[in-house]
PDB file of N, CA, C and O in Angstrom:
ATOM      1  N   TYR M   1      -5.263   1.261  -6.618  1.00 80.00           N
ATOM      2  CA  TYR M   1      -5.912   1.745  -5.425  1.00 80.00           C
ATOM      3  C   TYR M   1      -6.450   3.162  -5.597  1.00 80.00           C
ATOM      4  O   TYR M   1      -7.208   3.622  -4.768  1.00 80.00           O
ATOM      5  N   VAL M   2      -6.020   3.851  -6.636  1.00 82.00           N
ATOM      6  CA  VAL M   2      -6.448   5.228  -6.837  1.00 82.00           C
ATOM      7  C   VAL M   2      -7.958   5.285  -7.006  1.00 82.00           C
ATOM      8  O   VAL M   2      -8.539   4.586  -7.830  1.00 82.00           O
ATOM      9  N   GLY M   3      -8.586   6.098  -6.194  1.00 84.00           N
ATOM     10  CA  GLY M   3     -10.027   6.276  -6.269  1.00 84.00           C
ATOM     11  C   GLY M   3     -10.846   5.205  -5.572  1.00 84.00           C
ATOM     12  O   GLY M   3     -12.065   5.295  -5.518  1.00 84.00           O
ATOM     13  N   ALA M   4     -10.220   4.187  -5.039  1.00 86.00           N
ATOM     14  CA  ALA M   4     -10.952   3.112  -4.358  1.00 86.00           C
ATOM     15  C   ALA M   4     -11.439   3.589  -3.000  1.00 86.00           C
ATOM     16  O   ALA M   4     -10.723   4.281  -2.282  1.00 86.00           O
ATOM     17  N   ARG M   5     -12.653   3.217  -2.657  1.00 88.00           N
ATOM     18  CA  ARG M   5     -13.188   3.548  -1.344  1.00 88.00           C
ATOM     19  C   ARG M   5     -12.590   2.608  -0.318  1.00 88.00           C
ATOM     20  O   ARG M   5     -12.485   1.411  -0.561  1.00 88.00           O
ATOM     21  N   TYR M   6     -12.185   3.145   0.804  1.00 91.00           N
ATOM     22  CA  TYR M   6     -11.540   2.334   1.826  1.00 91.00           C
ATOM     23  C   TYR M   6     -12.149   2.585   3.197  1.00 91.00           C
ATOM     24  O   TYR M   6     -12.832   3.582   3.413  1.00 91.00           O
ATOM     25  N   THR M   7     -11.878   1.687   4.093  1.00 92.00           N
ATOM     26  CA  THR M   7     -12.269   1.789   5.494  1.00 92.00           C
ATOM     27  C   THR M   7     -11.018   1.515   6.315  1.00 92.00           C
ATOM     28  O   THR M   7     -10.190   0.692   5.922  1.00 92.00           O
ATOM     29  N   ILE M   8     -10.897   2.202   7.434  1.00 96.00           N
ATOM     30  CA  ILE M   8      -9.779   1.968   8.336  1.00 96.00           C
ATOM     31  C   ILE M   8     -10.330   1.489   9.674  1.00 96.00           C
ATOM     32  O   ILE M   8     -11.202   2.125  10.251  1.00 96.00           O
ATOM     33  N   ALA M   9      -9.817   0.358  10.122  1.00 97.00           N
ATOM     34  CA  ALA M   9     -10.157  -0.169  11.451  1.00 97.00           C
ATOM     35  C   ALA M   9      -8.882  -0.109  12.282  1.00 97.00           C
ATOM     36  O   ALA M   9      -7.828  -0.556  11.832  1.00 97.00           O
ATOM     37  N   GLU M  10      -8.984   0.451  13.482  1.00 98.00           N
ATOM     38  CA  GLU M  10      -7.804   0.597  14.341  1.00 98.00           C
ATOM     39  C   GLU M  10      -8.103   0.078  15.732  1.00 98.00           C
ATOM     40  O   GLU M  10      -9.181   0.304  16.285  1.00 98.00           O
ATOM     41  N   LEU M  11      -7.132  -0.625  16.294  1.00 98.00           N
ATOM     42  CA  LEU M  11      -7.278  -1.155  17.645  1.00 98.00           C
ATOM     43  C   LEU M  11      -5.897  -1.419  18.234  1.00 98.00           C
ATOM     44  O   LEU M  11      -5.105  -2.173  17.648  1.00 98.00           O
ATOM     45  N   GLY M  12      -5.612  -0.810  19.369  1.00 95.00           N
ATOM     46  CA  GLY M  12      -4.406  -1.117  20.127  1.00 95.00           C
ATOM     47  C   GLY M  12      -3.093  -1.052  19.378  1.00 95.00           C
ATOM     48  O   GLY M  12      -2.284  -1.960  19.482  1.00 95.00           O
ATOM     49  N   GLY M  13      -2.873  -0.003  18.615  1.00 97.00           N
ATOM     50  CA  GLY M  13      -1.608   0.134  17.906  1.00 97.00           C
ATOM     51  C   GLY M  13      -1.511  -0.639  16.610  1.00 97.00           C
ATOM     52  O   GLY M  13      -0.447  -0.757  16.018  1.00 97.00           O
ATOM     53  N   ARG M  14      -2.631  -1.176  16.160  1.00 98.00           N
ATOM     54  CA  ARG M  14      -2.676  -1.865  14.868  1.00 98.00           C
ATOM     55  C   ARG M  14      -3.845  -1.287  14.067  1.00 98.00           C
ATOM     56  O   ARG M  14      -4.840  -0.849  14.627  1.00 98.00           O
ATOM     57  N   ALA M  15      -3.694  -1.298  12.769  1.00 98.00           N
ATOM     58  CA  ALA M  15      -4.753  -0.794  11.901  1.00 98.00           C
ATOM     59  C   ALA M  15      -4.778  -1.606  10.611  1.00 98.00           C
ATOM     60  O   ALA M  15      -3.770  -2.169  10.199  1.00 98.00           O
ATOM     61  N   VAL M  16      -5.961  -1.650  10.021  1.00 97.00           N
ATOM     62  CA  VAL M  16      -6.143  -2.315   8.731  1.00 97.00           C
ATOM     63  C   VAL M  16      -6.879  -1.341   7.817  1.00 97.00           C
ATOM     64  O   VAL M  16      -7.910  -0.795   8.191  1.00 97.00           O
ATOM     65  N   VAL M  17      -6.318  -1.125   6.654  1.00 96.00           N
ATOM     66  CA  VAL M  17      -6.995  -0.364   5.609  1.00 96.00           C
ATOM     67  C   VAL M  17      -7.546  -1.409   4.658  1.00 96.00           C
ATOM     68  O   VAL M  17      -6.795  -2.222   4.106  1.00 96.00           O
ATOM     69  N   TYR M  18      -8.874  -1.422   4.499  1.00 92.00           N
ATOM     70  CA  TYR M  18      -9.458  -2.412   3.599  1.00 92.00           C
ATOM     71  C   TYR M  18     -10.473  -1.746   2.677  1.00 92.00           C
ATOM     72  O   TYR M  18     -10.868  -0.604   2.881  1.00 92.00           O
ATOM     73  N   PHE M  19     -10.853  -2.467   1.648  1.00 90.00           N
ATOM     74  CA  PHE M  19     -11.612  -1.915   0.533  1.00 90.00           C
ATOM     75  C   PHE M  19     -12.886  -2.725   0.318  1.00 90.00           C
ATOM     76  O   PHE M  19     -12.973  -3.527  -0.616  1.00 90.00           O
ATOM     77  N   PRO M  20     -13.902  -2.530   1.156  1.00 85.00           N
ATOM     78  CA  PRO M  20     -15.089  -3.385   1.088  1.00 85.00           C
ATOM     79  C   PRO M  20     -15.898  -3.256  -0.198  1.00 85.00           C
ATOM     80  O   PRO M  20     -16.587  -4.191  -0.582  1.00 85.00           O
ATOM     81  N   LYS M  21     -15.817  -2.160  -0.878  1.00 74.00           N
ATOM     82  CA  LYS M  21     -16.591  -1.981  -2.117  1.00 74.00           C
ATOM     83  C   LYS M  21     -15.909  -2.612  -3.323  1.00 74.00           C
ATOM     84  O   LYS M  21     -16.469  -2.666  -4.405  1.00 74.00           O
ATOM     85  N   GLU M  22     -14.694  -3.093  -3.160  1.00 67.00           N
ATOM     86  CA  GLU M  22     -13.935  -3.617  -4.292  1.00 67.00           C
ATOM     87  C   GLU M  22     -14.043  -5.134  -4.450  1.00 67.00           C
ATOM     88  O   GLU M  22     -13.377  -5.714  -5.293  1.00 67.00           O
ATOM     89  N   ASP M  23     -14.845  -5.791  -3.604  1.00 60.00           N
ATOM     90  CA  ASP M  23     -15.098  -7.229  -3.728  1.00 60.00           C
ATOM     91  C   ASP M  23     -13.820  -8.062  -3.824  1.00 60.00           C
ATOM     92  O   ASP M  23     -13.637  -8.852  -4.741  1.00 60.00           O
ATOM     93  N   ALA M  24     -12.927  -7.847  -2.879  1.00 69.00           N
ATOM     94  CA  ALA M  24     -11.691  -8.626  -2.745  1.00 69.00           C
ATOM     95  C   ALA M  24     -10.695  -8.417  -3.880  1.00 69.00           C
ATOM     96  O   ALA M  24      -9.774  -9.199  -4.050  1.00 69.00           O
ATOM     97  N   ALA M  25     -10.854  -7.365  -4.650  1.00 80.00           N
ATOM     98  CA  ALA M  25      -9.896  -7.095  -5.717  1.00 80.00           C
ATOM     99  C   ALA M  25      -8.616  -6.482  -5.166  1.00 80.00           C
ATOM    100  O   ALA M  25      -7.539  -6.734  -5.694  1.00 80.00           O
ATOM    101  N   PHE M  26      -8.741  -5.677  -4.116  1.00 89.00           N
ATOM    102  CA  PHE M  26      -7.580  -5.041  -3.510  1.00 89.00           C
ATOM    103  C   PHE M  26      -7.353  -5.639  -2.132  1.00 89.00           C
ATOM    104  O   PHE M  26      -8.220  -5.569  -1.265  1.00 89.00           O
ATOM    105  N   PRO M  27      -6.198  -6.212  -1.879  1.00 93.00           N
ATOM    106  CA  PRO M  27      -5.939  -6.781  -0.554  1.00 93.00           C
ATOM    107  C   PRO M  27      -5.817  -5.687   0.502  1.00 93.00           C
ATOM    108  O   PRO M  27      -5.469  -4.548   0.193  1.00 93.00           O
ATOM    109  N   PRO M  28      -6.100  -6.035   1.749  1.00 94.00           N
ATOM    110  CA  PRO M  28      -5.980  -5.048   2.818  1.00 94.00           C
ATOM    111  C   PRO M  28      -4.513  -4.699   3.077  1.00 94.00           C
ATOM    112  O   PRO M  28      -3.600  -5.436   2.711  1.00 94.00           O
ATOM    113  N   VAL M  29      -4.335  -3.555   3.730  1.00 96.00           N
ATOM    114  CA  VAL M  29      -3.005  -3.108   4.133  1.00 96.00           C
ATOM    115  C   VAL M  29      -2.967  -3.145   5.655  1.00 96.00           C
ATOM    116  O   VAL M  29      -3.840  -2.576   6.316  1.00 96.00           O
ATOM    117  N   PHE M  30      -1.977  -3.824   6.217  1.00 98.00           N
ATOM    118  CA  PHE M  30      -1.840  -3.961   7.666  1.00 98.00           C
ATOM    119  C   PHE M  30      -0.789  -2.979   8.159  1.00 98.00           C
ATOM    120  O   PHE M  30       0.298  -2.879   7.577  1.00 98.00           O
ATOM    121  N   LEU M  31      -1.110  -2.268   9.236  1.00 98.00           N
ATOM    122  CA  LEU M  31      -0.214  -1.261   9.797  1.00 98.00           C
ATOM    123  C   LEU M  31       0.000  -1.518  11.283  1.00 98.00           C
ATOM    124  O   LEU M  31      -0.938  -1.902  11.993  1.00 98.00           O
ATOM    125  N   ALA M  32       1.198  -1.276  11.750  1.00 98.00           N
ATOM    126  CA  ALA M  32       1.526  -1.384  13.171  1.00 98.00           C
ATOM    127  C   ALA M  32       2.189  -0.081  13.598  1.00 98.00           C
ATOM    128  O   ALA M  32       3.023   0.467  12.874  1.00 98.00           O
ATOM    129  N   LYS M  33       1.811   0.403  14.771  1.00 97.00           N
ATOM    130  CA  LYS M  33       2.354   1.661  15.278  1.00 97.00           C
ATOM    131  C   LYS M  33       3.497   1.375  16.239  1.00 97.00           C
ATOM    132  O   LYS M  33       3.391   0.520  17.106  1.00 97.00           O
ATOM    133  N   ASP M  34       4.590   2.116  16.057  1.00 95.00           N
ATOM    134  CA  ASP M  34       5.700   2.029  17.000  1.00 95.00           C
ATOM    135  C   ASP M  34       6.089   3.449  17.403  1.00 95.00           C
ATOM    136  O   ASP M  34       5.361   4.401  17.107  1.00 95.00           O
ATOM    137  N   ALA M  35       7.208   3.614  18.068  1.00 96.00           N
ATOM    138  CA  ALA M  35       7.626   4.921  18.574  1.00 96.00           C
ATOM    139  C   ALA M  35       7.815   5.951  17.463  1.00 96.00           C
ATOM    140  O   ALA M  35       7.692   7.160  17.703  1.00 96.00           O
ATOM    141  N   GLU M  36       8.097   5.507  16.266  1.00 96.00           N
ATOM    142  CA  GLU M  36       8.326   6.429  15.152  1.00 96.00           C
ATOM    143  C   GLU M  36       7.088   6.677  14.300  1.00 96.00           C
ATOM    144  O   GLU M  36       7.110   7.494  13.386  1.00 96.00           O
ATOM    145  N   GLY M  37       6.007   5.972  14.549  1.00 97.00           N
ATOM    146  CA  GLY M  37       4.781   6.178  13.790  1.00 97.00           C
ATOM    147  C   GLY M  37       4.253   4.878  13.196  1.00 97.00           C
ATOM    148  O   GLY M  37       4.602   3.790  13.640  1.00 97.00           O
ATOM    149  N   TRP M  38       3.411   4.999  12.177  1.00 97.00           N
ATOM    150  CA  TRP M  38       2.790   3.836  11.547  1.00 97.00           C
ATOM    151  C   TRP M  38       3.726   3.226  10.518  1.00 97.00           C
ATOM    152  O   TRP M  38       4.347   3.927   9.731  1.00 97.00           O
ATOM    153  N   ARG M  39       3.768   1.887  10.518  1.00 97.00           N
ATOM    154  CA  ARG M  39       4.578   1.153   9.540  1.00 97.00           C
ATOM    155  C   ARG M  39       3.723   0.061   8.887  1.00 97.00           C
ATOM    156  O   ARG M  39       2.894  -0.551   9.550  1.00 97.00           O
ATOM    157  N   VAL M  40       3.942  -0.164   7.609  1.00 98.00           N
ATOM    158  CA  VAL M  40       3.246  -1.237   6.903  1.00 98.00           C
ATOM    159  C   VAL M  40       3.812  -2.568   7.395  1.00 98.00           C
ATOM    160  O   VAL M  40       5.024  -2.756   7.448  1.00 98.00           O
ATOM    161  N   ASP M  41       2.921  -3.482   7.747  1.00 97.00           N
ATOM    162  CA  ASP M  41       3.324  -4.796   8.254  1.00 97.00           C
ATOM    163  C   ASP M  41       3.288  -5.812   7.105  1.00 97.00           C
ATOM    164  O   ASP M  41       2.324  -6.554   6.924  1.00 97.00           O
ATOM    165  N   LEU M  42       4.342  -5.812   6.318  1.00 96.00           N
ATOM    166  CA  LEU M  42       4.426  -6.723   5.170  1.00 96.00           C
ATOM    167  C   LEU M  42       4.619  -8.170   5.607  1.00 96.00           C
ATOM    168  O   LEU M  42       4.166  -9.091   4.928  1.00 96.00           O
ATOM    169  N   TYR M  43       5.266  -8.376   6.731  1.00 96.00           N
ATOM    170  CA  TYR M  43       5.474  -9.730   7.241  1.00 96.00           C
ATOM    171  C   TYR M  43       4.138 -10.429   7.474  1.00 96.00           C
ATOM    172  O   TYR M  43       3.924 -11.544   7.001  1.00 96.00           O
ATOM    173  N   THR M  44       3.242  -9.757   8.182  1.00 95.00           N
ATOM    174  CA  THR M  44       1.933 -10.362   8.448  1.00 95.00           C
ATOM    175  C   THR M  44       1.162 -10.573   7.153  1.00 95.00           C
ATOM    176  O   THR M  44       0.585 -11.636   6.941  1.00 95.00           O
ATOM    177  N   ALA M  45       1.161  -9.591   6.293  1.00 95.00           N
ATOM    178  CA  ALA M  45       0.439  -9.726   5.024  1.00 95.00           C
ATOM    179  C   ALA M  45       0.938 -10.929   4.239  1.00 95.00           C
ATOM    180  O   ALA M  45       0.144 -11.698   3.684  1.00 95.00           O
ATOM    181  N   ALA M  46       2.234 -11.129   4.207  1.00 96.00           N
ATOM    182  CA  ALA M  46       2.800 -12.254   3.457  1.00 96.00           C
ATOM    183  C   ALA M  46       2.413 -13.604   4.054  1.00 96.00           C
ATOM    184  O   ALA M  46       2.341 -14.596   3.327  1.00 96.00           O
ATOM    185  N   HIS M  47       2.141 -13.634   5.344  1.00 95.00           N
ATOM    186  CA  HIS M  47       1.818 -14.898   6.002  1.00 95.00           C
ATOM    187  C   HIS M  47       0.329 -15.201   6.101  1.00 95.00           C
ATOM    188  O   HIS M  47      -0.044 -16.360   6.252  1.00 95.00           O
ATOM    189  N   ILE M  48      -0.521 -14.187   6.019  1.00 95.00           N
ATOM    190  CA  ILE M  48      -1.949 -14.480   6.209  1.00 95.00           C
ATOM    191  C   ILE M  48      -2.805 -14.261   4.964  1.00 95.00           C
ATOM    192  O   ILE M  48      -3.951 -14.682   4.943  1.00 95.00           O
ATOM    193  N   LEU M  49      -2.268 -13.629   3.939  1.00 96.00           N
ATOM    194  CA  LEU M  49      -3.047 -13.376   2.720  1.00 96.00           C
ATOM    195  C   LEU M  49      -2.567 -14.258   1.575  1.00 96.00           C
ATOM    196  O   LEU M  49      -1.376 -14.489   1.409  1.00 96.00           O
ATOM    197  N   ARG M  50      -3.520 -14.696   0.780  1.00 94.00           N
ATOM    198  CA  ARG M  50      -3.217 -15.391  -0.469  1.00 94.00           C
ATOM    199  C   ARG M  50      -4.135 -14.822  -1.544  1.00 94.00           C
ATOM    200  O   ARG M  50      -5.228 -14.344  -1.261  1.00 94.00           O
ATOM    201  N   VAL M  51      -3.675 -14.906  -2.774  1.00 91.00           N
ATOM    202  CA  VAL M  51      -4.476 -14.451  -3.906  1.00 91.00           C
ATOM    203  C   VAL M  51      -4.789 -15.661  -4.769  1.00 91.00           C
ATOM    204  O   VAL M  51      -3.897 -16.436  -5.115  1.00 91.00           O
ATOM    205  N   ASP M  52      -6.067 -15.832  -5.104  1.00 90.00           N
ATOM    206  CA  ASP M  52      -6.475 -16.984  -5.911  1.00 90.00           C
ATOM    207  C   ASP M  52      -6.264 -16.699  -7.404  1.00 90.00           C
ATOM    208  O   ASP M  52      -5.889 -15.581  -7.782  1.00 90.00           O
ATOM    209  N   PRO M  53      -6.466 -17.683  -8.262  1.00 91.00           N
ATOM    210  CA  PRO M  53      -6.247 -17.491  -9.704  1.00 91.00           C
ATOM    211  C   PRO M  53      -7.122 -16.395 -10.334  1.00 91.00           C
ATOM    212  O   PRO M  53      -6.780 -15.856 -11.383  1.00 91.00           O
ATOM    213  N   GLN M  54      -8.236 -16.048  -9.685  1.00 89.00           N
ATOM    214  CA  GLN M  54      -9.100 -14.976 -10.184  1.00 89.00           C
ATOM    215  C   GLN M  54      -8.668 -13.602  -9.678  1.00 89.00           C
ATOM    216  O   GLN M  54      -9.306 -12.598  -9.966  1.00 89.00           O
ATOM    217  N   GLY M  55      -7.615 -13.561  -8.882  1.00 86.00           N
ATOM    218  CA  GLY M  55      -7.108 -12.295  -8.369  1.00 86.00           C
ATOM    219  C   GLY M  55      -7.764 -11.816  -7.094  1.00 86.00           C
ATOM    220  O   GLY M  55      -7.554 -10.676  -6.684  1.00 86.00           O
ATOM    221  N   ARG M  56      -8.540 -12.667  -6.461  1.00 89.00           N
ATOM    222  CA  ARG M  56      -9.214 -12.301  -5.202  1.00 89.00           C
ATOM    223  C   ARG M  56      -8.380 -12.782  -4.021  1.00 89.00           C
ATOM    224  O   ARG M  56      -7.880 -13.893  -4.030  1.00 89.00           O
ATOM    225  N   TRP M  57      -8.279 -11.955  -2.986  1.00 93.00           N
ATOM    226  CA  TRP M  57      -7.504 -12.339  -1.809  1.00 93.00           C
ATOM    227  C   TRP M  57      -8.392 -13.042  -0.787  1.00 93.00           C
ATOM    228  O   TRP M  57      -9.607 -12.854  -0.760  1.00 93.00           O
ATOM    229  N   ASN M  58      -7.748 -13.841   0.041  1.00 94.00           N
ATOM    230  CA  ASN M  58      -8.436 -14.464   1.173  1.00 94.00           C
ATOM    231  C   ASN M  58      -7.454 -14.622   2.322  1.00 94.00           C
ATOM    232  O   ASN M  58      -6.245 -14.479   2.156  1.00 94.00           O
ATOM    233  N   LEU M  59      -8.000 -14.883   3.494  1.00 95.00           N
ATOM    234  CA  LEU M  59      -7.202 -15.056   4.708  1.00 95.00           C
ATOM    235  C   LEU M  59      -6.904 -16.537   4.883  1.00 95.00           C
ATOM    236  O   LEU M  59      -7.820 -17.334   5.056  1.00 95.00           O
ATOM    237  N   VAL M  60      -5.644 -16.903   4.844  1.00 94.00           N
ATOM    238  CA  VAL M  60      -5.293 -18.307   5.054  1.00 94.00           C
ATOM    239  C   VAL M  60      -5.027 -18.590   6.528  1.00 94.00           C
ATOM    240  O   VAL M  60      -4.939 -19.740   6.927  1.00 94.00           O
ATOM    241  N   GLU M  61      -4.946 -17.539   7.305  1.00 90.00           N
ATOM    242  CA  GLU M  61      -4.734 -17.663   8.743  1.00 90.00           C
ATOM    243  C   GLU M  61      -5.697 -16.704   9.434  1.00 90.00           C
ATOM    244  O   GLU M  61      -5.826 -15.559   9.022  1.00 90.00           O
ATOM    245  N   ARG M  62      -6.384 -17.175  10.466  1.00 88.00           N
ATOM    246  CA  ARG M  62      -7.328 -16.301  11.172  1.00 88.00           C
ATOM    247  C   ARG M  62      -6.887 -15.988  12.590  1.00 88.00           C
ATOM    248  O   ARG M  62      -7.542 -15.247  13.288  1.00 88.00           O
ATOM    249  N   ASP M  63      -5.788 -16.561  13.006  1.00 88.00           N
ATOM    250  CA  ASP M  63      -5.269 -16.312  14.344  1.00 88.00           C
ATOM    251  C   ASP M  63      -4.123 -15.308  14.239  1.00 88.00           C
ATOM    252  O   ASP M  63      -2.948 -15.674  14.215  1.00 88.00           O
ATOM    253  N   HIS M  64      -4.492 -14.032  14.123  1.00 93.00           N
ATOM    254  CA  HIS M  64      -3.509 -12.965  13.994  1.00 93.00           C
ATOM    255  C   HIS M  64      -4.071 -11.694  14.632  1.00 93.00           C
ATOM    256  O   HIS M  64      -5.278 -11.581  14.834  1.00 93.00           O
ATOM    257  N   PRO M  65      -3.214 -10.753  14.963  1.00 95.00           N
ATOM    258  CA  PRO M  65      -3.667  -9.569  15.699  1.00 95.00           C
ATOM    259  C   PRO M  65      -4.478  -8.563  14.879  1.00 95.00           C
ATOM    260  O   PRO M  65      -4.924  -7.567  15.430  1.00 95.00           O
ATOM    261  N   TYR M  66      -4.709  -8.815  13.609  1.00 97.00           N
ATOM    262  CA  TYR M  66      -5.496  -7.905  12.780  1.00 97.00           C
ATOM    263  C   TYR M  66      -6.916  -8.420  12.503  1.00 97.00           C
ATOM    264  O   TYR M  66      -7.684  -7.768  11.807  1.00 97.00           O
ATOM    265  N   MET M  67      -7.246  -9.549  13.044  1.00 95.00           N
ATOM    266  CA  MET M  67      -8.551 -10.154  12.759  1.00 95.00           C
ATOM    267  C   MET M  67      -9.711  -9.272  13.228  1.00 95.00           C
ATOM    268  O   MET M  67     -10.815  -9.357  12.696  1.00 95.00           O
ATOM    269  N   PHE M  68      -9.469  -8.392  14.189  1.00 96.00           N
ATOM    270  CA  PHE M  68     -10.510  -7.482  14.681  1.00 96.00           C
ATOM    271  C   PHE M  68     -11.174  -6.698  13.554  1.00 96.00           C
ATOM    272  O   PHE M  68     -12.352  -6.380  13.606  1.00 96.00           O
ATOM    273  N   ALA M  69     -10.411  -6.373  12.517  1.00 95.00           N
ATOM    274  CA  ALA M  69     -10.933  -5.562  11.419  1.00 95.00           C
ATOM    275  C   ALA M  69     -12.006  -6.292  10.619  1.00 95.00           C
ATOM    276  O   ALA M  69     -12.864  -5.660   9.999  1.00 95.00           O
ATOM    277  N   PHE M  70     -11.971  -7.619  10.638  1.00 93.00           N
ATOM    278  CA  PHE M  70     -12.915  -8.409   9.850  1.00 93.00           C
ATOM    279  C   PHE M  70     -14.063  -8.957  10.694  1.00 93.00           C
ATOM    280  O   PHE M  70     -14.945  -9.624  10.170  1.00 93.00           O
ATOM    281  N   ALA M  71     -14.043  -8.682  11.997  1.00 92.00           N
ATOM    282  CA  ALA M  71     -15.080  -9.187  12.908  1.00 92.00           C
ATOM    283  C   ALA M  71     -16.502  -8.769  12.513  1.00 92.00           C
ATOM    284  O   ALA M  71     -17.425  -9.563  12.688  1.00 92.00           O
ATOM    285  N   PRO M  72     -16.716  -7.575  11.962  1.00 91.00           N
ATOM    286  CA  PRO M  72     -18.085  -7.205  11.574  1.00 91.00           C
ATOM    287  C   PRO M  72     -18.615  -7.964  10.352  1.00 91.00           C
ATOM    288  O   PRO M  72     -19.783  -7.845  10.007  1.00 91.00           O
ATOM    289  N   TYR M  73     -17.763  -8.710   9.692  1.00 91.00           N
ATOM    290  CA  TYR M  73     -18.135  -9.379   8.447  1.00 91.00           C
ATOM    291  C   TYR M  73     -18.079 -10.892   8.598  1.00 91.00           C
ATOM    292  O   TYR M  73     -17.413 -11.423   9.466  1.00 91.00           O
ATOM    293  N   ARG M  74     -18.747 -11.563   7.693  1.00 90.00           N
ATOM    294  CA  ARG M  74     -18.691 -13.023   7.667  1.00 90.00           C
ATOM    295  C   ARG M  74     -17.437 -13.446   6.901  1.00 90.00           C
ATOM    296  O   ARG M  74     -17.198 -12.983   5.785  1.00 90.00           O
ATOM    297  N   VAL M  75     -16.643 -14.302   7.529  1.00 92.00           N
ATOM    298  CA  VAL M  75     -15.474 -14.883   6.872  1.00 92.00           C
ATOM    299  C   VAL M  75     -15.809 -16.352   6.646  1.00 92.00           C
ATOM    300  O   VAL M  75     -16.062 -17.091   7.599  1.00 92.00           O
ATOM    301  N   ASP M  76     -15.852 -16.780   5.397  1.00 92.00           N
ATOM    302  CA  ASP M  76     -16.256 -18.163   5.130  1.00 92.00           C
ATOM    303  C   ASP M  76     -15.141 -19.149   5.472  1.00 92.00           C
ATOM    304  O   ASP M  76     -14.041 -18.760   5.861  1.00 92.00           O
ATOM    305  N   GLU M  77     -15.433 -20.423   5.302  1.00 92.00           N
ATOM    306  CA  GLU M  77     -14.500 -21.486   5.706  1.00 92.00           C
ATOM    307  C   GLU M  77     -13.195 -21.472   4.911  1.00 92.00           C
ATOM    308  O   GLU M  77     -12.186 -22.020   5.343  1.00 92.00           O
ATOM    309  N   THR M  78     -13.192 -20.822   3.746  1.00 92.00           N
ATOM    310  CA  THR M  78     -11.958 -20.746   2.954  1.00 92.00           C
ATOM    311  C   THR M  78     -11.226 -19.417   3.140  1.00 92.00           C
ATOM    312  O   THR M  78     -10.226 -19.171   2.473  1.00 92.00           O
ATOM    313  N   GLY M  79     -11.732 -18.562   4.030  1.00 92.00           N
ATOM    314  CA  GLY M  79     -11.053 -17.318   4.360  1.00 92.00           C
ATOM    315  C   GLY M  79     -11.446 -16.100   3.549  1.00 92.00           C
ATOM    316  O   GLY M  79     -10.838 -15.043   3.689  1.00 92.00           O
ATOM    317  N   TYR M  80     -12.475 -16.221   2.701  1.00 91.00           N
ATOM    318  CA  TYR M  80     -12.949 -15.046   1.963  1.00 91.00           C
ATOM    319  C   TYR M  80     -13.862 -14.229   2.856  1.00 91.00           C
ATOM    320  O   TYR M  80     -14.723 -14.777   3.539  1.00 91.00           O
ATOM    321  N   VAL M  81     -13.680 -12.914   2.832  1.00 91.00           N
ATOM    322  CA  VAL M  81     -14.492 -12.006   3.652  1.00 91.00           C
ATOM    323  C   VAL M  81     -15.674 -11.530   2.826  1.00 91.00           C
ATOM    324  O   VAL M  81     -15.507 -11.034   1.710  1.00 91.00           O
ATOM    325  N   ASN M  82     -16.876 -11.697   3.371  1.00 88.00           N
ATOM    326  CA  ASN M  82     -18.085 -11.274   2.686  1.00 88.00           C
ATOM    327  C   ASN M  82     -18.450  -9.861   3.160  1.00 88.00           C
ATOM    328  O   ASN M  82     -19.147  -9.701   4.149  1.00 88.00           O
ATOM    329  N   PHE M  83     -17.954  -8.853   2.468  1.00 84.00           N
ATOM    330  CA  PHE M  83     -18.254  -7.469   2.833  1.00 84.00           C
ATOM    331  C   PHE M  83     -19.688  -7.089   2.492  1.00 84.00           C
ATOM    332  O   PHE M  83     -20.265  -6.241   3.135  1.00 84.00           O
ATOM    333  N   LYS M  84     -20.252  -7.679   1.461  1.00 78.00           N
ATOM    334  CA  LYS M  84     -21.590  -7.290   0.994  1.00 78.00           C
ATOM    335  C   LYS M  84     -22.718  -7.883   1.832  1.00 78.00           C
ATOM    336  O   LYS M  84     -23.811  -7.338   1.832  1.00 78.00           O
ATOM    337  N   GLY M  85     -22.464  -8.957   2.528  1.00 63.00           N
ATOM    338  CA  GLY M  85     -23.531  -9.616   3.275  1.00 63.00           C
ATOM    339  C   GLY M  85     -23.863  -8.990   4.596  1.00 63.00           C
ATOM    340  O   GLY M  85     -24.705  -9.465   5.327  1.00 63.00           O
ATOM    341  N   ASN M  86     -23.216  -7.872   4.937  1.00 52.00           N
ATOM    342  CA  ASN M  86     -23.453  -7.243   6.233  1.00 52.00           C
ATOM    343  C   ASN M  86     -23.881  -5.820   6.087  1.00 52.00           C
ATOM    344  O   ASN M  86     -23.595  -5.134   5.229  1.00 52.00           O
TER     345      ASN M  86
END
């Protein structure tokens, strides 16, 4: 992740750090805010992300509270986010 360009999308106590210039090489990081601050949401990541044999991640679930971060982009039928097409 060192030197990778990232974008942060935040909405209602949730945030996603994603890397649109990396073409799905780096999976997004999901964060949830509580009384003590921001925490990495590994539970959600483990349930909605998968990595294919080429090392690219995709969304296997689209009904989750972090989907807002991907709304500006096209998500294909297999869950890959097309960052370059927008």
